[in-house]
Amino acid sequence: MRNTIISAIILSLFAIIGTALVSFTYDATREKIKTNQRMALLRNLHSIIMPDEHDNDIFTDVVMVNNPTLLGSDKPIPVYRARKQGKPVAAVIASVAPGGYNGNIHLLVGIYQDGSLAGVRVVRHIETPGLGDSIDEQKSDWILGFRGKSLLKPQKSSWKVKRDGGEFDQFTGATITPRAVVKAVYNSLVYFKQNRELLFRPMPEPMPDMRPIPDIKPGQKPADAQQETMQP
């Protein structure tokens, strides 16, 4: 009986120590993970909008938007705004191409103020290696071909892969993936055109404290005077 109790205590101690170590490791690496994720996102953003094209913090100048039809997600998605001397330069929309061969394809679609594409990057996908993964910049330069395109260049009927009568190349043995990306980029351009003013709306300033400054009577504490002022 005594040995059983001792064994149970030892096992409990090991469990507590193990849990503590896991928790400590998670806490120690959590901030590093966040920092690495931020740096990876900034690298992608700055591969679309060059650092010298804006002077604001593009990572924090962000607005959340929602349009499942044009942006491919039921959830709000971020739009990163680039400005220079307070004037709009470009918006980078984190849109989704839901029609990939193996699932959703997550994009960053950069659009200049004039409606032309600054660039497109794929940030996450699960497309077939050697086929659909050619949308990845590290696999081919196909994704770079969007730069400079717009709703008018080419015309709407050409915003398709060549197999469908459009202008954009498909991949050998893989048409579904590039087709989904082309459609998502076009839809992002449409959304930008429809919501340009909303997307570049200035970030709201903090509301000032409009409560009147209380008069402090002789012998009265400031906190008591504040309570009197707040009373109806």
Short mmCIF file of N, CA and C in Angstrom, two decimals, residues 9 31 58 69 82 85 89 95 100 102 104 127 134 138 140 161 166 168 175 178 181:
data_model
loop_
_atom_site.label_atom_id
_atom_site.label_comp_id
_atom_site.label_asym_id
_atom_site.label_seq_id
_atom_site.Cartn_x
_atom_site.Cartn_y
_atom_site.Cartn_z
N ILE A 9 2.63 9.29 -6.07
CA ILE A 9 3.19 10.63 -5.82
C ILE A 9 4.29 10.95 -6.83
N GLU A 31 6.57 34.48 -28.22
CA GLU A 31 6.92 35.80 -28.75
C GLU A 31 7.84 35.68 -29.96
N ILE A 58 3.03 49.62 -42.62
CA ILE A 58 2.03 48.89 -43.40
C ILE A 58 1.45 47.72 -42.63
N THR A 69 -18.17 36.73 -51.41
CA THR A 69 -18.31 36.54 -52.85
C THR A 69 -17.05 36.94 -53.60
N ALA A 82 -0.78 50.99 -47.68
CA ALA A 82 0.50 51.70 -47.83
C ALA A 82 0.19 53.16 -48.13
N GLN A 85 3.44 60.16 -46.96
CA GLN A 85 3.08 61.51 -46.52
C GLN A 85 1.56 61.63 -46.34
N VAL A 89 -1.21 54.99 -51.26
CA VAL A 89 -0.32 54.47 -52.29
C VAL A 89 -0.87 53.16 -52.85
N SER A 95 -6.67 38.04 -49.79
CA SER A 95 -7.83 37.33 -50.32
C SER A 95 -7.57 35.82 -50.41
N GLY A 100 -9.09 26.04 -55.44
CA GLY A 100 -7.88 25.29 -55.73
C GLY A 100 -8.15 23.80 -55.85
N ASN A 102 -6.68 21.31 -54.38
CA ASN A 102 -6.64 20.63 -53.08
C ASN A 102 -7.19 21.47 -51.94
N ASN A 104 -8.24 25.69 -50.34
CA ASN A 104 -8.08 27.13 -50.43
C ASN A 104 -6.63 27.53 -50.72
N GLU A 127 -1.42 22.74 -52.81
CA GLU A 127 -1.53 22.21 -54.16
C GLU A 127 -0.48 21.13 -54.42
N SER A 134 3.20 25.37 -58.86
CA SER A 134 3.90 26.37 -59.68
C SER A 134 3.36 27.78 -59.46
N GLN A 138 8.61 30.56 -55.48
CA GLN A 138 9.85 29.80 -55.37
C GLN A 138 9.90 28.63 -56.35
N SER A 140 8.13 28.85 -59.62
CA SER A 140 8.14 29.43 -60.97
C SER A 140 7.84 30.92 -60.86
N VAL A 161 -7.53 31.60 -67.91
CA VAL A 161 -6.37 30.89 -68.43
C VAL A 161 -6.58 30.65 -69.92
N GLY A 166 -8.59 32.75 -72.37
CA GLY A 166 -8.05 33.96 -71.76
C GLY A 166 -6.59 34.19 -72.07
N PHE A 168 -3.96 34.17 -69.57
CA PHE A 168 -3.00 33.67 -68.59
C PHE A 168 -2.65 32.20 -68.84
N THR A 175 -4.71 22.78 -64.54
CA THR A 175 -5.44 23.97 -64.99
C THR A 175 -6.28 24.56 -63.87
N PRO A 178 -4.27 27.40 -61.44
CA PRO A 178 -4.11 28.76 -61.97
C PRO A 178 -5.45 29.43 -62.28
N VAL A 181 -6.65 31.00 -59.09
CA VAL A 181 -5.88 32.19 -58.72
C VAL A 181 -6.26 33.37 -59.60
#
